[in-house]
Coordinates of C-alpha atoms in Angstrom, one line a residue:
Chain T
X81 CA 4.5 9.1 -112.5
X82 CA 2.3 8.5 -109.5
X83 CA 1.2 5.8 -107.0
X84 CA 2.8 6.8 -103.7
X85 CA 1.8 6.6 -100.0
X86 CA 2.9 9.8 -98.2
X87 CA 3.1 9.4 -94.4
X88 CA 3.5 12.3 -92.2
X89 CA 4.6 11.6 -88.6
X90 CA 3.9 14.3 -86.0
X91 CA 2.3 15.3 -82.7
X92 CA 0.2 18.2 -81.6
X93 CA 3.2 19.8 -79.9
X94 CA 4.8 22.8 -81.7
X95 CA 7.2 22.2 -84.5
X96 CA 6.9 18.4 -84.0
X97 CA 3.5 18.8 -85.8
X98 CA 5.4 19.5 -89.1
X99 CA 4.8 16.0 -90.5
X100 CA 1.1 16.5 -90.2
X101 CA 1.4 20.0 -91.6
X102 CA 3.1 18.8 -94.7
X103 CA 0.1 16.3 -95.4
X104 CA -2.4 19.1 -94.8
X105 CA -0.5 21.3 -97.3
X106 CA -0.5 18.4 -99.8
X107 CA -4.3 18.2 -99.4
X108 CA -4.5 21.7 -100.8
X109 CA -2.8 20.6 -104.1
X110 CA -4.3 18.7 -107.1
X111 CA -2.7 15.4 -106.7
X112 CA -3.1 12.3 -108.8
X113 CA -5.8 9.9 -107.6
X114 CA -3.3 7.2 -106.4
X115 CA -1.4 9.4 -104.0
X116 CA -2.4 8.3 -100.5
X117 CA -1.9 10.7 -97.7
X118 CA -1.6 9.3 -94.1
X119 CA -0.8 11.0 -90.9
X120 CA 0.6 9.0 -87.9
X121 CA 1.2 10.1 -84.4
X122 CA 4.3 8.0 -83.8
X123 CA 6.5 5.4 -85.3
X124 CA 6.1 1.9 -83.9
X125 CA 4.0 -1.1 -84.8
X126 CA 1.3 1.0 -86.5
X127 CA 3.9 2.4 -88.8
X128 CA 5.0 -1.1 -89.8
X129 CA 1.4 -1.8 -90.7
X130 CA 1.5 1.1 -93.1
X131 CA 4.8 -0.1 -94.8
X132 CA 4.4 -2.5 -97.7
X133 CA 7.0 -3.9 -100.0
X134 CA 5.1 -3.0 -103.2
X135 CA 3.8 0.4 -102.0
X136 CA 6.1 3.2 -102.8
X137 CA 6.3 5.4 -99.7
X138 CA 7.5 8.8 -98.7
X139 CA 7.9 9.2 -94.9
X140 CA 8.2 12.7 -93.4
X141 CA 9.2 13.5 -89.9
X142 CA 10.7 16.3 -87.9
X143 CA 14.5 16.2 -87.3
X144 CA 15.8 18.0 -84.1
X145 CA 19.1 19.7 -85.1
X146 CA 21.0 22.9 -84.7
X147 CA 23.2 22.2 -87.8
X148 CA 20.6 23.5 -90.2
X149 CA 18.0 26.3 -89.8
X150 CA 14.4 25.3 -88.8
X151 CA 12.3 24.6 -91.8
X152 CA 15.2 23.2 -93.9
X153 CA 14.2 19.8 -95.3
X154 CA 16.4 17.0 -96.7
X155 CA 16.4 13.4 -97.8
X156 CA 17.7 10.9 -95.3
X157 CA 18.8 7.3 -95.3
X158 CA 17.9 4.7 -92.7
X159 CA 21.4 4.4 -91.4
X160 CA 21.5 8.1 -90.8
X161 CA 18.7 7.9 -88.1
X162 CA 19.5 7.8 -84.5
X163 CA 19.5 4.1 -83.6
X164 CA 20.1 4.6 -79.9
X165 CA 16.4 4.3 -79.1
X166 CA 15.1 1.2 -77.3
X167 CA 12.1 -1.0 -78.0
X168 CA 9.5 -1.0 -75.3
X169 CA 5.8 -1.6 -75.3
X170 CA 5.4 2.2 -75.2
X171 CA 8.4 3.6 -76.8
X172 CA 9.2 2.4 -80.4
X173 CA 11.4 4.9 -82.3
X174 CA 11.5 5.5 -86.0
X175 CA 15.0 3.9 -86.5
X176 CA 14.1 0.6 -84.7
X177 CA 10.7 0.5 -86.4
X178 CA 12.3 0.8 -89.8
X179 CA 15.0 -1.7 -89.0
X180 CA 12.4 -4.2 -87.7
X181 CA 10.4 -3.7 -90.9
X182 CA 13.6 -4.2 -93.0
X183 CA 14.4 -7.4 -91.0
X184 CA 10.9 -8.7 -91.7
X185 CA 11.3 -7.9 -95.3
X186 CA 8.4 -5.4 -95.2
X187 CA 10.3 -2.2 -96.1
X188 CA 9.0 -0.6 -99.3
X189 CA 11.2 -1.2 -102.3
X190 CA 11.0 2.5 -102.8
X191 CA 11.2 4.4 -99.5
X192 CA 12.0 8.1 -99.4
X193 CA 12.7 9.5 -95.9
X194 CA 12.5 13.2 -95.7
X195 CA 13.4 15.1 -92.5
X196 CA 12.4 18.7 -91.7
X197 CA 14.8 20.4 -89.3
X198 CA 13.2 21.8 -86.1
X199 CA 15.1 23.5 -83.2
X200 CA 15.6 21.4 -80.1
X201 CA 12.9 22.4 -77.5
X202 CA 10.5 23.7 -80.1
X203 CA 8.0 20.8 -79.6
X204 CA 7.0 21.2 -76.0
X205 CA 3.3 20.7 -75.0
X206 CA 2.9 24.5 -74.4
X207 CA 3.7 25.2 -78.1
X208 CA 0.4 25.1 -79.9
X209 CA 1.4 26.2 -83.3
X210 CA 4.3 25.7 -85.7
X211 CA 7.0 28.4 -85.9
X212 CA 6.8 30.5 -89.0
X213 CA 10.1 29.1 -90.5
X214 CA 9.0 25.5 -90.0
X215 CA 5.6 26.2 -91.5
X216 CA 7.4 27.8 -94.5
X217 CA 9.5 24.6 -94.9
X218 CA 6.3 22.5 -94.7
X219 CA 4.7 24.5 -97.5
X220 CA 7.8 24.4 -99.7
X221 CA 8.2 20.6 -99.2
X222 CA 4.5 20.0 -100.1
X223 CA 4.8 22.1 -103.2
X224 CA 7.9 20.3 -104.3
X225 CA 6.4 16.9 -103.6
X226 CA 3.2 17.8 -105.5
X227 CA 5.4 19.0 -108.4
X228 CA 7.3 15.7 -108.3
X229 CA 4.1 13.6 -108.2
X230 CA 2.8 15.6 -111.2
X231 CA 5.9 14.8 -113.4
X232 CA 6.0 12.0 -115.8
X233 CA 9.3 10.8 -114.8
X234 CA 10.3 9.1 -111.5
X235 CA 9.6 11.8 -109.0
X236 CA 12.6 11.2 -106.8
X237 CA 15.2 10.5 -109.4
X238 CA 16.9 13.8 -108.6
X239 CA 17.1 14.2 -104.9
X240 CA 17.8 17.5 -103.3
X241 CA 19.9 18.3 -100.2
X242 CA 22.0 16.1 -98.2
X243 CA 21.1 14.8 -94.7
X244 CA 22.9 13.0 -92.0
X245 CA 22.6 15.1 -88.9
X246 CA 20.5 15.2 -85.8
X247 CA 17.9 12.7 -84.6
X248 CA 14.6 12.0 -86.2
X249 CA 11.7 11.1 -84.2
X250 CA 8.3 12.1 -83.0
X251 CA 7.1 12.2 -79.5
X252 CA 3.4 12.4 -80.0
X253 CA 0.7 10.4 -78.4
X254 CA -2.4 10.5 -80.6
X255 CA -3.2 8.2 -83.5
X256 CA -3.2 7.6 -87.2
X257 CA -5.7 8.4 -89.9
X258 CA -5.9 7.9 -93.6
X259 CA -6.8 11.1 -95.5
Chain S
X176 CA 40.7 -13.9 -46.1
X177 CA 40.2 -12.2 -49.5
X178 CA 36.9 -10.6 -49.9
X179 CA 35.1 -11.3 -53.2
X180 CA 32.7 -8.5 -54.0
X181 CA 30.7 -8.1 -57.1
X182 CA 28.5 -5.1 -57.9
X183 CA 26.0 -5.2 -60.8
X184 CA 24.5 -2.0 -62.0
X185 CA 21.9 -2.0 -64.6
X186 CA 21.5 1.7 -65.0
X187 CA 18.5 1.5 -67.4
X188 CA 16.6 -1.7 -67.8
X189 CA 15.6 -2.3 -71.4
X190 CA 12.4 -3.7 -72.8
X191 CA 10.3 -2.4 -70.0
X192 CA 8.4 0.9 -70.0
X193 CA 9.7 3.8 -68.0
X194 CA 12.9 4.5 -66.1
X195 CA 14.2 2.4 -63.1
X196 CA 17.4 0.7 -61.9
X197 CA 18.5 -2.4 -60.1
X198 CA 21.4 -2.6 -57.7
X199 CA 22.8 -6.0 -56.6
X200 CA 25.6 -6.6 -54.2
X201 CA 27.1 -10.0 -53.5
X202 CA 29.7 -10.4 -50.8
X203 CA 31.4 -13.8 -50.4
X204 CA 28.5 -15.6 -52.1
X205 CA 25.8 -13.9 -50.0
X206 CA 23.3 -11.4 -51.3
X207 CA 23.8 -8.4 -49.1
X208 CA 21.9 -5.7 -51.2
X209 CA 19.2 -5.9 -53.7
X210 CA 17.5 -2.7 -54.6
X211 CA 14.8 -1.9 -57.2
X212 CA 14.7 1.8 -57.7
X213 CA 12.1 3.8 -59.6
X214 CA 13.3 7.3 -60.4
X215 CA 11.1 8.3 -63.1
X216 CA 9.5 11.6 -61.9
X217 CA 6.1 11.3 -60.2
X218 CA 3.2 12.3 -62.5
X219 CA 0.7 13.8 -60.1
X220 CA -2.3 12.7 -62.0
X221 CA -4.4 12.5 -58.9
X222 CA -3.7 16.1 -58.2
X223 CA -4.4 17.2 -61.7
X224 CA -7.9 15.7 -61.4
X225 CA -8.8 17.8 -58.5
X226 CA -11.2 20.6 -59.4
X227 CA -12.1 19.1 -62.8
X228 CA -15.5 18.1 -63.8
X229 CA -16.2 14.5 -63.2
X230 CA -17.1 14.1 -66.9
X231 CA -13.6 15.1 -67.8
X232 CA -12.0 12.3 -65.8
X233 CA -12.4 9.6 -68.4
X234 CA -10.3 11.5 -70.9
X235 CA -7.7 12.7 -68.4
X236 CA -6.9 9.4 -66.9
X237 CA -6.6 7.8 -70.4
X238 CA -3.4 10.0 -70.7
X239 CA -1.8 8.1 -67.8
X240 CA -0.7 5.3 -70.1
X241 CA -0.2 4.9 -73.8
X242 CA -0.6 1.1 -73.7
X243 CA -3.5 0.6 -71.2
X244 CA -5.7 3.8 -71.4
X245 CA -8.8 1.8 -71.5
X246 CA -8.1 0.2 -68.1
X247 CA -7.8 3.7 -66.6
X248 CA -11.0 4.8 -68.4
X249 CA -13.0 1.7 -67.3
X250 CA -11.9 1.7 -63.7
X251 CA -12.8 5.5 -63.5
X252 CA -16.1 4.8 -65.2
X253 CA -16.9 1.9 -62.8
X254 CA -16.3 4.3 -59.9
X255 CA -18.1 7.4 -61.3
X256 CA -21.1 5.6 -62.8
X257 CA -21.9 4.3 -59.3
X258 CA -22.9 7.8 -58.4
X259 CA -25.0 8.2 -61.6
X260 CA -28.8 8.7 -61.5
X261 CA -29.2 5.8 -64.0
X262 CA -27.1 2.9 -65.2
X263 CA -25.8 2.8 -68.7
X264 CA -27.9 1.2 -71.4
X265 CA -27.8 -2.7 -71.5
X266 CA -25.5 -2.8 -74.6
X267 CA -22.8 -0.7 -73.0
X268 CA -21.2 -3.3 -70.5
X269 CA -20.7 -5.7 -73.4
X270 CA -19.1 -3.1 -75.6
X271 CA -16.9 -2.0 -72.7
X272 CA -15.7 -5.6 -72.4
X273 CA -15.0 -5.7 -76.2
X274 CA -13.1 -2.4 -75.8
X275 CA -11.1 -3.9 -73.1
X276 CA -10.5 -7.1 -75.1
X277 CA -8.8 -4.9 -77.7
X278 CA -6.4 -3.5 -75.1
X279 CA -5.5 -6.9 -73.6
X280 CA -4.9 -8.2 -77.2
X281 CA -2.5 -5.4 -78.3
X282 CA -0.7 -5.1 -74.9
X283 CA -0.2 -8.9 -74.4
X284 CA 0.9 -9.5 -78.1
X285 CA 3.5 -6.7 -77.9
X286 CA 4.8 -7.9 -74.6
X287 CA 5.1 -11.5 -75.6
X288 CA 6.7 -10.9 -79.0
X289 CA 8.8 -7.8 -78.7
X290 CA 9.7 -7.8 -75.1
X291 CA 9.7 -11.2 -73.5
X292 CA 10.4 -13.7 -76.3
X293 CA 14.0 -12.4 -77.0
X294 CA 14.9 -13.4 -73.4
X295 CA 13.7 -17.0 -74.0
X296 CA 14.9 -17.4 -77.5
X297 CA 18.4 -15.9 -76.7
X298 CA 18.3 -12.6 -78.4
X299 CA 19.1 -9.1 -77.2
X300 CA 16.1 -7.5 -79.0
X301 CA 13.1 -8.2 -81.2
X302 CA 15.0 -6.8 -84.2
X303 CA 17.8 -9.5 -83.9
X304 CA 15.3 -12.1 -83.1
X305 CA 13.3 -11.2 -86.2
X306 CA 16.2 -12.2 -88.4
X307 CA 15.8 -15.8 -87.4
X308 CA 12.1 -15.9 -86.3
X309 CA 10.4 -13.5 -88.7
X310 CA 7.1 -15.4 -88.6
X311 CA 7.0 -15.2 -84.9
X312 CA 7.5 -11.4 -84.9
X313 CA 4.9 -11.0 -87.8
X314 CA 2.4 -13.0 -85.7
X315 CA 3.0 -10.5 -82.8
X316 CA 2.5 -7.5 -85.1
X317 CA -0.7 -9.0 -86.6
X318 CA -2.3 -9.7 -83.3
X319 CA -1.3 -6.3 -81.9
X320 CA -2.8 -4.7 -84.9
X321 CA -6.1 -6.5 -84.4
X322 CA -6.2 -5.3 -80.8
X323 CA -5.7 -1.8 -82.0
X324 CA -8.6 -2.2 -84.5
X325 CA -10.9 -3.2 -81.7
X326 CA -9.9 -0.2 -79.7
X327 CA -10.4 2.2 -82.7
X328 CA -13.9 0.7 -83.3
X329 CA -15.0 2.1 -80.0
X330 CA -12.5 4.6 -79.0
X331 CA -12.0 6.4 -82.4
X332 CA -8.3 5.9 -82.2
X333 CA -6.0 3.3 -80.7
X334 CA -3.9 5.5 -78.4
X335 CA -5.6 7.5 -75.8
X336 CA -9.0 6.6 -77.2
X337 CA -11.8 9.2 -76.8
X338 CA -14.9 7.1 -77.3
X339 CA -16.0 6.3 -73.7
X340 CA -17.9 8.6 -71.5
X341 CA -19.9 8.5 -68.3
X342 CA -23.2 6.7 -69.3
X343 CA -21.8 4.8 -72.2
X344 CA -20.0 5.8 -75.5
X345 CA -20.1 8.9 -77.6
X346 CA -21.1 6.7 -80.5
X347 CA -21.9 3.1 -81.2
X348 CA -20.1 1.2 -84.0
X349 CA -21.8 1.2 -87.4
X350 CA -23.2 -2.2 -88.3
X351 CA -21.1 -2.3 -91.5
X352 CA -17.9 -2.0 -89.4
X353 CA -18.6 -5.3 -87.6
X354 CA -18.4 -8.0 -90.3
X355 CA -14.9 -7.1 -91.7
X356 CA -13.5 -7.1 -88.2
X357 CA -15.2 -10.3 -87.4
X358 CA -13.6 -11.9 -90.4
X359 CA -10.1 -10.7 -89.4
X360 CA -10.6 -12.1 -85.9
X361 CA -11.8 -15.4 -87.1
X362 CA -8.9 -15.6 -89.5
X363 CA -6.4 -14.9 -86.8
X364 CA -7.7 -17.3 -84.2
X365 CA -5.3 -20.1 -85.3
X366 CA -2.5 -17.7 -84.7
X367 CA -3.5 -17.3 -81.2
X368 CA -3.9 -21.0 -80.7
X369 CA -0.4 -21.5 -82.2
X370 CA 1.0 -18.8 -79.9
X371 CA -0.2 -20.6 -76.8
X372 CA 1.3 -23.9 -77.9
X373 CA 4.5 -22.0 -78.9
X374 CA 4.8 -20.4 -75.4
X375 CA 4.1 -23.7 -73.6
X376 CA 6.9 -25.4 -75.7
X377 CA 9.5 -22.9 -74.6
X378 CA 12.1 -24.0 -72.0
X379 CA 10.9 -21.8 -69.3
X380 CA 12.9 -21.7 -66.0
X381 CA 11.4 -24.0 -63.4
X382 CA 11.4 -21.8 -60.3
X383 CA 8.6 -22.6 -57.9
X384 CA 7.9 -20.0 -55.2
X385 CA 5.2 -19.1 -52.8
X386 CA 3.2 -15.9 -53.5
X387 CA -0.2 -14.5 -52.9
X388 CA -2.4 -14.0 -56.1
X389 CA -5.1 -11.4 -56.2
X390 CA -7.5 -10.8 -59.1
X391 CA -11.1 -9.7 -59.8
X392 CA -13.5 -12.5 -60.3
X393 CA -17.0 -12.6 -61.8
X394 CA -19.6 -15.3 -61.4
X395 CA -20.4 -15.4 -65.2
X396 CA -17.2 -14.9 -67.0
X397 CA -13.4 -14.4 -66.8
X398 CA -13.1 -11.1 -65.0
X399 CA -11.8 -8.2 -67.2
X400 CA -13.8 -5.0 -67.0
X401 CA -15.4 -5.6 -63.5
X402 CA -15.8 -8.0 -60.7
X403 CA -15.2 -8.8 -57.0
X404 CA -11.6 -8.7 -55.7
X405 CA -10.5 -12.1 -54.4
X406 CA -7.2 -13.4 -53.1
X407 CA -5.5 -16.8 -52.9
X408 CA -5.6 -16.2 -49.0
X409 CA -9.4 -16.4 -49.1
X410 CA -10.5 -12.7 -49.1
X411 CA -13.4 -11.5 -51.1
X412 CA -13.6 -7.7 -51.3
X413 CA -15.6 -5.0 -52.9
X414 CA -13.8 -1.9 -54.3
X415 CA -14.9 -0.1 -51.2
X416 CA -13.1 -2.6 -49.0
X417 CA -9.8 -2.4 -50.8
X418 CA -8.2 0.2 -48.6
X419 CA -9.0 -1.9 -45.5
X420 CA -6.5 -4.5 -46.6
X421 CA -4.2 -3.0 -49.2
X422 CA -1.8 -0.4 -48.0
X423 CA 0.7 1.9 -50.0
X424 CA 3.9 3.3 -48.5
X425 CA 6.9 5.3 -49.7
X426 CA 10.4 3.7 -50.1
X427 CA 13.3 6.1 -50.1
X428 CA 14.6 5.1 -53.5
X429 CA 11.4 4.9 -55.4
X430 CA 9.0 7.5 -56.8
X431 CA 6.4 4.8 -57.0
X432 CA 4.4 3.8 -53.9
X433 CA 4.9 0.2 -52.8
X434 CA 1.8 -1.9 -51.9
X435 CA 1.1 -4.7 -49.5
X436 CA -1.8 -6.9 -48.6
X437 CA -2.0 -6.9 -44.9
X438 CA 1.8 -6.5 -44.8
X439 CA 2.6 -9.1 -47.5
X440 CA 3.8 -8.7 -51.1
X441 CA 1.4 -10.1 -53.6
X442 CA 1.0 -10.8 -57.3
X443 CA -1.5 -9.1 -59.6
X444 CA -1.7 -9.7 -63.4
X445 CA -2.1 -12.7 -65.9
X446 CA -0.8 -15.5 -63.8
X447 CA -2.7 -14.3 -60.7
X448 CA -5.8 -14.1 -62.9
X449 CA -5.3 -17.6 -64.3
X450 CA -4.6 -19.0 -60.9
X451 CA -7.8 -17.7 -59.4
X452 CA -10.1 -17.7 -62.5
X453 CA -9.1 -20.6 -64.7
X454 CA -12.4 -22.3 -64.2
X455 CA -14.1 -19.3 -65.7
X456 CA -12.3 -19.8 -69.1
X457 CA -14.7 -20.8 -71.9
X458 CA -14.5 -24.5 -72.8
X459 CA -12.4 -23.9 -76.0
X460 CA -9.8 -22.0 -74.0
X461 CA -9.8 -24.6 -71.3
X462 CA -8.8 -27.1 -74.0
X463 CA -5.9 -24.9 -74.9
X464 CA -5.0 -24.7 -71.2
X465 CA -5.1 -28.5 -70.9
X466 CA -2.9 -28.9 -73.9
X467 CA -0.2 -26.7 -72.4
X468 CA 0.2 -29.1 -69.5
X469 CA -0.1 -26.1 -67.0
X470 CA -2.2 -27.0 -64.1
X471 CA -3.3 -23.9 -62.1
X472 CA -2.7 -22.7 -59.6
X473 CA 0.9 -22.4 -60.8
X474 CA 3.7 -21.2 -58.5
X475 CA 6.2 -20.7 -61.4
X476 CA 6.2 -16.9 -62.2
X477 CA 7.6 -17.7 -65.7
X478 CA 4.2 -19.3 -66.5
X479 CA 3.0 -15.7 -66.8
X480 CA 4.0 -15.9 -70.5
X481 CA 1.6 -18.8 -71.0
X482 CA -1.1 -17.1 -69.1
X483 CA -0.8 -14.0 -71.4
X484 CA -1.0 -16.3 -74.4
X485 CA -4.1 -17.9 -73.1
X486 CA -5.6 -14.5 -72.3
X487 CA -4.9 -13.5 -76.0
X488 CA -7.0 -16.6 -77.1
X489 CA -9.6 -15.6 -74.5
X490 CA -10.1 -12.1 -75.7
X491 CA -10.2 -13.0 -79.3
X492 CA -12.9 -15.6 -78.5
X493 CA -14.8 -13.0 -76.4
X494 CA -14.5 -10.3 -79.0
X495 CA -16.0 -12.7 -81.7
X496 CA -18.8 -13.6 -79.4
X497 CA -19.7 -10.0 -78.6
X498 CA -19.4 -8.8 -82.2
X499 CA -21.5 -11.7 -83.4
X500 CA -24.3 -10.6 -81.0
X501 CA -24.1 -6.9 -81.7
X502 CA -27.2 -4.9 -82.6
X503 CA -26.9 -1.2 -83.4
X504 CA -28.6 0.5 -80.5
X505 CA -31.8 2.2 -81.1
X506 CA -31.0 5.3 -79.1
X507 CA -27.9 7.2 -77.9
X508 CA -26.6 6.9 -74.3
X509 CA -28.1 9.4 -72.0
X510 CA -25.6 11.6 -70.0
X511 CA -26.5 10.9 -66.4
X512 CA -26.2 13.4 -63.5
X513 CA -23.9 12.4 -60.7
X514 CA -24.7 12.7 -57.1
X515 CA -22.1 13.9 -54.6
X516 CA -20.2 11.3 -52.7
X517 CA -17.1 9.0 -52.6
X518 CA -17.0 6.3 -55.2
X519 CA -14.8 3.3 -56.0
X520 CA -14.0 1.3 -59.2
X521 CA -11.7 -1.3 -60.3
X522 CA -10.9 -3.5 -63.4
X523 CA -8.2 -5.8 -64.6
X524 CA -5.7 -3.8 -66.8
X525 CA -3.4 -6.1 -68.9
X526 CA -0.8 -5.9 -66.0
X527 CA -3.3 -6.4 -63.2
X528 CA -5.6 -4.8 -60.8
X529 CA -6.3 -1.1 -61.3
X530 CA -8.2 0.6 -58.5
X531 CA -9.6 4.1 -58.4
X532 CA -11.3 6.2 -55.7
X533 CA -12.9 9.6 -56.3
X534 CA -14.6 12.1 -54.1
X535 CA -17.2 14.1 -56.1
X536 CA -18.6 17.4 -54.9
X537 CA -22.2 18.6 -55.3
X538 CA -21.0 20.6 -58.3
X539 CA -19.9 17.4 -59.9
X540 CA -16.3 18.4 -59.5
X541 CA -13.5 16.1 -58.3
X542 CA -12.5 16.9 -54.8
X543 CA -10.0 14.1 -54.3
X544 CA -8.7 11.2 -56.4
X545 CA -6.6 8.1 -55.6
X546 CA -5.4 5.6 -58.3
X547 CA -3.5 2.4 -57.5
X548 CA -1.9 1.0 -60.7
X549 CA -0.7 -2.7 -61.2
X550 CA 3.0 -2.1 -61.4
X551 CA 3.3 -0.3 -58.1
X552 CA 1.3 -3.2 -56.6
X553 CA 3.8 -5.7 -58.0
X554 CA 7.0 -3.9 -57.0
X555 CA 7.3 -5.7 -53.7
X556 CA 6.6 -9.1 -55.4
X557 CA 9.2 -8.3 -58.1
X558 CA 11.8 -7.6 -55.4
X559 CA 10.9 -10.8 -53.5
X560 CA 11.0 -12.8 -56.7
X561 CA 14.4 -11.4 -57.6
X562 CA 15.8 -12.3 -54.1
X563 CA 14.4 -15.9 -54.4
X564 CA 15.3 -16.3 -58.1
X565 CA 18.8 -15.0 -58.1
X566 CA 19.7 -17.2 -55.1
X567 CA 18.2 -20.3 -56.8
X568 CA 19.9 -19.3 -60.1
X569 CA 23.3 -19.2 -58.2
X570 CA 25.1 -16.1 -57.0
X571 CA 28.4 -17.6 -58.2
X572 CA 27.2 -17.1 -61.8
X573 CA 29.0 -14.5 -63.9
X574 CA 27.8 -11.0 -63.9
X575 CA 26.4 -11.1 -67.3
X576 CA 24.3 -14.2 -66.5
X577 CA 23.1 -12.7 -63.3
X578 CA 22.1 -9.4 -65.0
X579 CA 20.2 -11.3 -67.7
X580 CA 18.3 -13.4 -65.2
X581 CA 17.4 -10.4 -63.1
X582 CA 16.2 -8.5 -66.2
X583 CA 14.1 -11.7 -67.2
X584 CA 12.5 -11.8 -63.8
X585 CA 11.6 -8.2 -63.9
X586 CA 10.4 -8.1 -67.6
X587 CA 8.2 -11.2 -66.7
X588 CA 5.9 -8.8 -64.8
X589 CA 5.6 -6.6 -67.9
X590 CA 6.2 -3.6 -65.7
X591 CA 4.9 -0.2 -66.7
X592 CA 7.0 2.2 -64.7
X593 CA 5.5 5.3 -66.1
X594 CA 2.1 4.2 -64.9
X595 CA 3.6 3.2 -61.6
X596 CA 5.3 6.5 -60.9
X597 CA 4.0 6.9 -59.4
X598 CA 11.2 1.9 -62.6
X599 CA 15.4 -0.1 -64.2
X600 CA 19.2 0.1 -63.9
X601 CA 21.4 -3.0 -62.3
X602 CA 24.2 -2.4 -59.9
X603 CA 25.8 -5.7 -58.6
X604 CA 28.5 -5.7 -56.0
X605 CA 29.9 -9.1 -54.8
X606 CA 32.9 -10.2 -52.9

């Protein structure tokens, strides 16, 4: 089964880059033609523009937590995201973005959120590369996603792991591109 | 006699950018303290620029703000290109205006729909407002997305765009990029007209007050990317003359500098621009203005909302005009040498006047930089407005109503505290 939009959210800073890294890893796999890969620099209005009711979507972002080791990835539900973030013209976190999209009826019917754990403090501007453990997690997630997309059945019928911790979000300041 | 004291503390003002607070103390019905504090750490961009090559400035200053980077780029370019050996090619000024139109469109659309409208429609956030007004929020998102498309066209990306440089742009848009964007702009024009009528139909507070308006003006068009600085007090100034009349000073509880015009607070931004430049609006936008019933100059600060809506109509009109007349340039922009010297530049950011000054050495490196952003210029006006508005509103109102009105007054200026820190939490005491 195919026909998914995969969106990786990230920034140039250290392990926060992992959303982009998963997309880059996916580009190395032979994917069905109707898998669309997208990188975004931040949640917010631009993300809403990439969410469509009839386009099945996988959304990948870093999760800051100490409850799981860096690189561990897991499916999340919208109500597990940190909703304490505020809306401003500049700051527009993932949880309010998805809630706004949901209120507007624009949330994809099939939306899979996947968080990859990173350690607090590992996404500072001075960190130019991903840590080895987070890069390993990115590769494993990309391989698992590619395998799911290659199967004939619903790729996400059997979910792995169990989320519910930490805060998900990206702090970058660049932009989006379609791959 | 029993003293009645109320203290309101808004420790973190929402739906504004950056971090600041408001303290309000009312003793026996008298306002005894009103303090707007900006505690976001200073950002020291002027210092970062020292020693950098002048050609790097345009990309560094874009990082000051995620919502108005083009304003920072264009003010810097206006300054530095005045030291250039040759002016940019003739097509560049038009495309700089188009670039800027994108920024006004996305910034104003976001402010009106996500930040300001919940105040006027009685919601605490855009998310709760979207449940009852989904089409209103969708309109905001659509207009904002169009603004970002215009920015991408010239800047390569919508946040911290990288397309502009001294002498012009790194690349000109491909001809095939133009028509699809024109179609989307034409299709969205009715949305912009509806928005102006929608904003004019809101029950906005009627709170007339005296204030000085300042804005750039241009003989041929509604000033955006360049112009001469004029004031409602009759001054007409070049960028070089700015420091003779405008002064910045420190306040103990603010990491942003406060500005005054010869000792007086003043307004910069959409309402000031409309007040001073409404005659420069194209006829089709004049018709929209007339239909709102607003007769500039307006002394009601809440008319800023209508001014922003009209400016959205304006920039969509302008963008269509510029794109319709676009010809792919025959040659790339030359990269000019800069002579040593002191240079000045200014432009109208979505929130108001943005003034830059640079001292460039013979090695083309920046020896000194000074940047005066709009929010820091509006701080004294915001505090004067709060003082006036809260007394007019009634200091006997309950704390929640006072807090909400204070936040409305502040959000009405669309403050960007991060840009100014070089902003809000409310503390009210009353007895």
